[in-house]
CSV table of C-alpha atoms and ligand atoms in Angstrom, one decimal:
chain,number,residue,atom,x,y,z
A,1,MET,CA,76.5,-97.1,177.3
A,2,LYS,CA,75.8,-97.5,173.6
A,3,ARG,CA,77.9,-100.1,171.8
A,4,THR,CA,80.5,-98.6,169.3
A,5,LYS,CA,79.8,-99.5,165.7
A,6,TYR,CA,82.6,-100.4,163.2
A,7,VAL,CA,83.2,-101.0,159.6
A,8,ILE,CA,86.5,-102.9,159.3
A,9,ALA,CA,88.3,-103.7,156.0
A,10,ASN,CA,90.3,-106.9,155.9
A,11,TRP,CA,92.5,-106.5,152.8
A,12,LYS,CA,94.0,-110.0,153.4
A,13,MET,CA,97.1,-110.6,151.0
A,14,ASN,CA,96.1,-107.7,148.7
A,15,GLY,CA,97.6,-104.2,148.3
A,16,GLN,CA,100.6,-102.9,146.5
A,17,LYS,CA,102.8,-99.8,146.5
A,18,ASP,CA,100.1,-97.6,145.0
A,19,SER,CA,97.3,-98.7,147.4
A,20,TYR,CA,97.3,-95.6,149.4
A,21,LYS,CA,95.0,-94.0,146.9
A,22,LEU,CA,92.3,-96.5,148.0
A,23,VAL,CA,92.8,-95.4,151.7
A,24,LYS,CA,92.7,-91.8,150.7
A,25,SER,CA,89.4,-92.0,148.8
A,26,ILE,CA,87.8,-93.9,151.7
A,27,SER,CA,89.1,-91.3,154.1
A,28,ASN,CA,87.9,-88.4,152.0
A,29,TYR,CA,84.5,-89.9,151.8
A,30,HIS,CA,84.4,-90.6,155.5
A,31,LYS,CA,85.4,-87.0,156.2
A,32,LYS,CA,82.5,-85.7,154.1
A,33,MET,CA,79.9,-87.9,155.8
A,34,LYS,CA,77.6,-85.7,157.8
A,35,ARG,CA,76.7,-88.4,160.3
A,36,LYS,CA,79.7,-90.6,161.2
A,37,THR,CA,77.8,-93.6,162.4
A,38,SER,CA,80.8,-96.0,162.7
A,39,LYS,CA,84.5,-96.1,163.2
A,40,VAL,CA,86.4,-97.1,160.1
A,41,VAL,CA,89.4,-99.4,160.4
A,42,ILE,CA,91.6,-100.7,157.6
A,43,CYS,CA,93.7,-103.8,158.0
A,44,PRO,CA,96.2,-103.9,155.1
A,45,PRO,CA,99.1,-106.3,154.8
A,46,PHE,CA,102.1,-105.5,157.1
A,47,THR,CA,104.1,-104.1,154.2
A,48,LEU,CA,101.8,-101.1,154.0
A,49,LEU,CA,100.8,-100.6,157.6
A,50,SER,CA,103.5,-98.2,158.7
A,51,GLU,CA,103.2,-95.9,155.7
A,52,PHE,CA,99.4,-95.7,156.0
A,53,ILE,CA,99.5,-94.9,159.7
A,54,LYS,CA,102.0,-92.1,159.1
A,55,LYS,CA,100.0,-90.6,156.2
A,56,GLU,CA,96.4,-91.0,157.3
A,57,LYS,CA,95.1,-89.7,160.6
A,58,ASN,CA,91.4,-89.9,159.8
A,59,ILE,CA,91.2,-93.7,159.6
A,60,LYS,CA,92.4,-96.2,162.1
A,61,PHE,CA,94.6,-99.2,161.1
A,62,GLY,CA,95.1,-102.8,162.2
A,63,GLY,CA,97.3,-105.7,161.5
A,64,GLN,CA,96.0,-109.0,160.3
A,65,ASP,CA,97.8,-111.2,162.9
A,66,CYS,CA,100.5,-111.0,165.6
A,67,HIS,CA,102.8,-113.5,167.3
A,68,HIS,CA,102.2,-114.1,171.0
A,69,LYS,CA,105.8,-113.5,171.9
A,70,SER,CA,107.3,-110.0,171.9
A,71,GLU,CA,110.5,-110.9,170.0
A,72,GLY,CA,112.7,-113.8,169.3
A,73,ALA,CA,113.6,-116.5,166.8
A,74,TYR,CA,110.2,-116.7,165.0
A,75,THR,CA,111.1,-116.2,161.3
A,76,GLY,CA,108.4,-114.4,159.4
A,77,SER,CA,106.4,-113.3,162.4
A,78,ILE,CA,105.4,-109.9,163.7
A,79,SER,CA,104.7,-109.2,167.4
A,80,ALA,CA,102.0,-107.1,169.0
A,81,LYS,CA,104.8,-105.0,170.5
A,82,MET,CA,106.0,-104.3,166.9
A,83,LEU,CA,102.6,-103.3,165.8
A,84,LYS,CA,102.2,-101.0,168.7
A,85,SER,CA,105.6,-99.4,168.1
A,86,ILE,CA,104.3,-98.1,164.7
A,87,ASN,CA,101.2,-96.7,166.4
A,88,CYS,CA,98.9,-99.5,165.1
A,89,GLN,CA,95.7,-99.6,167.2
A,90,TYR,CA,93.9,-102.8,166.1
A,91,VAL,CA,94.8,-106.4,165.2
A,92,ILE,CA,92.7,-109.2,163.7
A,93,LEU,CA,93.1,-112.5,165.5
A,94,GLY,CA,91.6,-115.9,164.8
A,95,HIS,CA,90.6,-115.3,161.2
A,96,SER,CA,89.3,-118.6,159.8
A,97,GLU,CA,91.9,-118.4,157.0
A,98,ARG,CA,94.6,-118.5,159.7
A,99,ARG,CA,92.8,-121.1,161.7
A,100,ILE,CA,92.7,-123.3,158.6
A,101,TYR,CA,96.0,-122.6,156.7
A,102,GLN,CA,98.2,-121.8,159.7
A,103,LYS,CA,96.4,-124.3,162.0
A,104,GLU,CA,96.0,-121.7,164.8
A,105,THR,CA,94.7,-123.4,167.9
A,106,SER,CA,92.5,-122.0,170.7
A,107,GLN,CA,95.4,-122.1,173.1
A,108,GLU,CA,97.7,-120.2,170.8
A,109,LEU,CA,94.9,-117.6,170.1
A,110,ASN,CA,94.5,-117.1,173.9
A,111,LEU,CA,98.2,-116.2,174.1
A,112,LYS,CA,98.0,-113.9,171.1
A,113,ILE,CA,94.9,-112.1,172.5
A,114,GLN,CA,96.7,-111.6,175.8
A,115,SER,CA,99.8,-110.3,174.1
A,116,ALA,CA,97.8,-107.9,171.9
A,117,ILE,CA,95.9,-106.6,174.9
A,118,ASN,CA,99.1,-106.2,177.0
A,119,ASN,CA,100.4,-104.1,174.2
A,120,ASN,CA,97.3,-101.9,174.1
A,121,LEU,CA,96.0,-103.2,170.7
A,122,LYS,CA,92.3,-103.6,170.3
A,123,VAL,CA,91.6,-107.2,169.2
A,124,ILE,CA,89.2,-108.0,166.4
A,125,TYR,CA,88.6,-111.6,167.3
A,126,CYS,CA,87.0,-113.7,164.6
A,127,ILE,CA,84.8,-116.7,165.2
A,128,GLY,CA,82.6,-118.8,163.0
A,129,GLU,CA,81.5,-122.3,162.1
A,130,LYS,CA,82.4,-124.2,158.9
A,131,LEU,CA,79.6,-125.5,156.7
A,132,GLU,CA,79.8,-129.0,158.1
A,133,GLU,CA,79.6,-127.6,161.7
A,134,ILE,CA,76.3,-125.7,161.3
A,135,LYS,CA,74.4,-128.2,163.4
A,136,LYS,CA,76.9,-127.8,166.3
A,137,ARG,CA,77.4,-124.1,165.8
A,138,SER,CA,76.8,-123.2,169.5
A,139,ILE,CA,79.5,-125.7,170.6
A,140,ILE,CA,82.0,-124.4,168.0
A,141,LEU,CA,81.4,-120.7,168.9
A,142,LYS,CA,81.6,-121.4,172.6
A,143,LYS,CA,84.9,-123.2,172.1
A,144,GLN,CA,86.3,-120.4,170.0
A,145,LEU,CA,85.1,-117.7,172.5
A,146,SER,CA,86.8,-119.6,175.3
A,147,SER,CA,90.1,-118.3,174.0
A,148,LEU,CA,89.1,-114.9,175.4
A,149,PRO,CA,90.7,-114.1,178.8
A,150,LYS,CA,88.1,-114.5,181.7
A,151,LYS,CA,88.7,-111.0,182.8
A,152,ILE,CA,88.5,-108.6,179.9
A,153,GLU,CA,86.9,-105.2,179.4
A,154,PRO,CA,84.5,-104.8,176.5
A,155,LYS,CA,86.5,-101.9,175.1
A,156,LYS,CA,89.6,-104.2,174.6
A,157,VAL,CA,88.0,-106.5,172.0
A,158,ILE,CA,85.6,-106.6,169.1
A,159,ILE,CA,84.0,-109.9,168.2
A,160,ALA,CA,83.5,-110.7,164.5
A,161,TYR,CA,81.1,-113.5,163.7
A,162,GLU,CA,82.1,-114.8,160.3
A,163,PRO,CA,80.6,-118.1,159.2
A,164,VAL,CA,83.4,-119.8,157.2
A,165,TRP,CA,80.9,-120.8,154.5
A,166,ALA,CA,79.9,-117.2,153.9
A,167,ILE,CA,83.5,-115.8,153.4
A,168,GLY,CA,84.1,-114.9,149.8
A,169,THR,CA,81.2,-117.1,148.6
A,170,GLY,CA,78.4,-114.6,148.1
A,171,LYS,CA,76.3,-116.7,150.5
A,172,VAL,CA,75.0,-114.9,153.6
A,173,PRO,CA,72.8,-116.3,156.5
A,174,SER,CA,69.3,-114.9,156.6
A,175,LEU,CA,68.9,-111.7,158.5
A,176,ASN,CA,66.9,-113.5,161.1
A,177,ASP,CA,69.7,-116.0,161.6
A,178,ILE,CA,72.4,-113.3,161.8
A,179,ASN,CA,70.5,-111.5,164.5
A,180,LYS,CA,69.7,-114.8,166.4
A,181,ILE,CA,73.3,-116.0,166.3
A,182,HIS,CA,74.6,-112.7,167.5
A,183,LYS,CA,72.2,-112.9,170.4
A,184,LYS,CA,73.4,-116.4,171.1
A,185,ILE,CA,77.0,-115.2,171.1
A,186,ARG,CA,76.0,-112.5,173.7
A,187,ASN,CA,74.5,-115.3,175.9
A,188,ILE,CA,77.6,-117.4,175.6
A,189,LEU,CA,79.8,-114.4,176.5
A,190,SER,CA,77.5,-113.6,179.4
A,191,ASN,CA,78.4,-116.9,181.0
A,192,LEU,CA,82.1,-117.1,179.8
A,193,VAL,CA,83.1,-113.6,180.7
A,194,SER,CA,80.3,-111.5,182.4
A,195,PRO,CA,76.8,-110.1,181.7
A,196,ASP,CA,78.3,-106.6,181.6
A,197,PHE,CA,80.9,-107.6,179.0
A,198,SER,CA,78.3,-109.3,176.8
A,199,ARG,CA,76.0,-106.2,176.9
A,200,HIS,CA,78.8,-103.8,175.9
A,201,VAL,CA,81.1,-105.7,173.5
A,202,SER,CA,80.6,-104.9,169.8
A,203,ILE,CA,79.8,-107.9,167.7
A,204,LEU,CA,80.3,-107.5,164.0
A,205,TYR,CA,79.1,-109.7,161.1
A,206,GLY,CA,81.5,-110.8,158.4
A,207,GLY,CA,81.1,-112.9,155.3
A,208,SER,CA,80.2,-111.6,151.8
A,209,VAL,CA,79.0,-108.2,153.0
A,210,ASN,CA,78.6,-105.9,150.0
A,211,ALA,CA,77.0,-102.6,149.1
A,212,LYS,CA,73.7,-104.3,148.3
A,213,ASN,CA,73.2,-106.2,151.5
A,214,SER,CA,75.0,-104.0,154.0
A,215,ALA,CA,72.1,-101.7,155.0
A,216,ASP,CA,69.9,-104.7,155.9
A,217,ILE,CA,72.7,-106.4,157.9
A,218,LEU,CA,74.2,-103.4,159.6
A,219,ASN,CA,70.8,-102.1,160.8
A,220,LEU,CA,70.0,-105.3,162.7
A,221,ASN,CA,69.7,-104.6,166.4
A,222,GLN,CA,72.2,-107.2,167.5
A,223,VAL,CA,74.8,-106.3,164.8
A,224,ASP,CA,77.4,-103.6,165.6
A,225,GLY,CA,79.1,-103.4,162.2
A,226,ALA,CA,80.8,-105.4,159.6
A,227,LEU,CA,84.2,-107.0,158.8
A,228,VAL,CA,84.5,-106.8,155.1
A,229,GLY,CA,86.9,-108.7,152.9
A,230,GLY,CA,86.5,-108.6,149.1
A,231,ALA,CA,84.3,-105.5,149.0
A,232,SER,CA,86.8,-103.5,151.0
A,233,LEU,CA,89.1,-103.4,148.0
A,234,LYS,CA,86.7,-101.3,145.9
A,235,SER,CA,86.4,-97.7,147.0
A,236,LYS,CA,82.8,-97.0,145.9
A,237,GLU,CA,81.5,-100.3,147.3
A,238,PHE,CA,83.3,-99.9,150.6
A,239,CYS,CA,82.1,-96.3,151.0
A,240,LYS,CA,78.5,-97.4,150.4
A,241,ILE,CA,79.0,-100.0,153.2
A,242,ILE,CA,80.3,-97.3,155.5
A,243,ASP,CA,77.2,-95.2,154.7
A,244,SER,CA,74.7,-98.1,155.4
A,245,TYR,CA,73.2,-96.9,158.7
A,246,HIS,CA,69.7,-95.6,158.6
B,301,PEP,C1,86.8,-111.9,155.7
B,301,PEP,O1,87.5,-112.8,155.2
B,301,PEP,O2,87.0,-111.4,156.8
B,301,PEP,C2,85.6,-111.6,154.9
B,301,PEP,C3,84.6,-111.1,155.5
B,301,PEP,O3,85.6,-111.8,153.5
B,301,PEP,P1,84.5,-111.5,152.4
B,301,PEP,O4,83.9,-110.1,152.8
B,301,PEP,O5,85.3,-111.4,151.2
B,301,PEP,O6,83.5,-112.6,152.5
């Protein structure tokens, strides 16, 4: 079984009423591509998700977070069940910005992952070390990966390795390091979940991916795609990233 490749856009807290034109231009480009090498998923803010899902069938969409409970007195939160009810198919969980600003814990993320999976959402699970944690990267990644359920099928989750120090900074690990770290993540997953899971799960790279560096990164043999922040808000740039595979 070949691993599925993805290019995923994380719009973060960006996108207004008129942002559908960005989705449309990406979708048109993707339709015209002769060789569709990867699945394209766009994760806009919640305010735009339902409209995009109704209007655009060629692209898949995801939320940027979900609560672990299905409903209740949790002001401001959105549940996995709610995302599923609007035909959303993916959800980003554990993004470093939420781990930092919302103080999301491993335990909470474990509950969120389970809730997302129970509601048939595919989880884009983000992991990555901070600059000051580089020397203990393996321990950090192992701890973050421990939030995954012990029994989980590879098709239910996508791992996104995003070194925190590379997000929005223009700094990217060397190609050799990216490939080595992805291999390390597979080793950790082999022990934490199973060798079969680790062989088949897609592992994406995220952190300052742009049209200039995407071909080098996406064609590494351990890399199954990219999670893209800033560059996903520019149509031409993002389309070039989608088209990076040799
Ligand atoms: C992200 O935050 O998921 C991300 C990859 O951001 P950027 O591409 O802007 O570094």
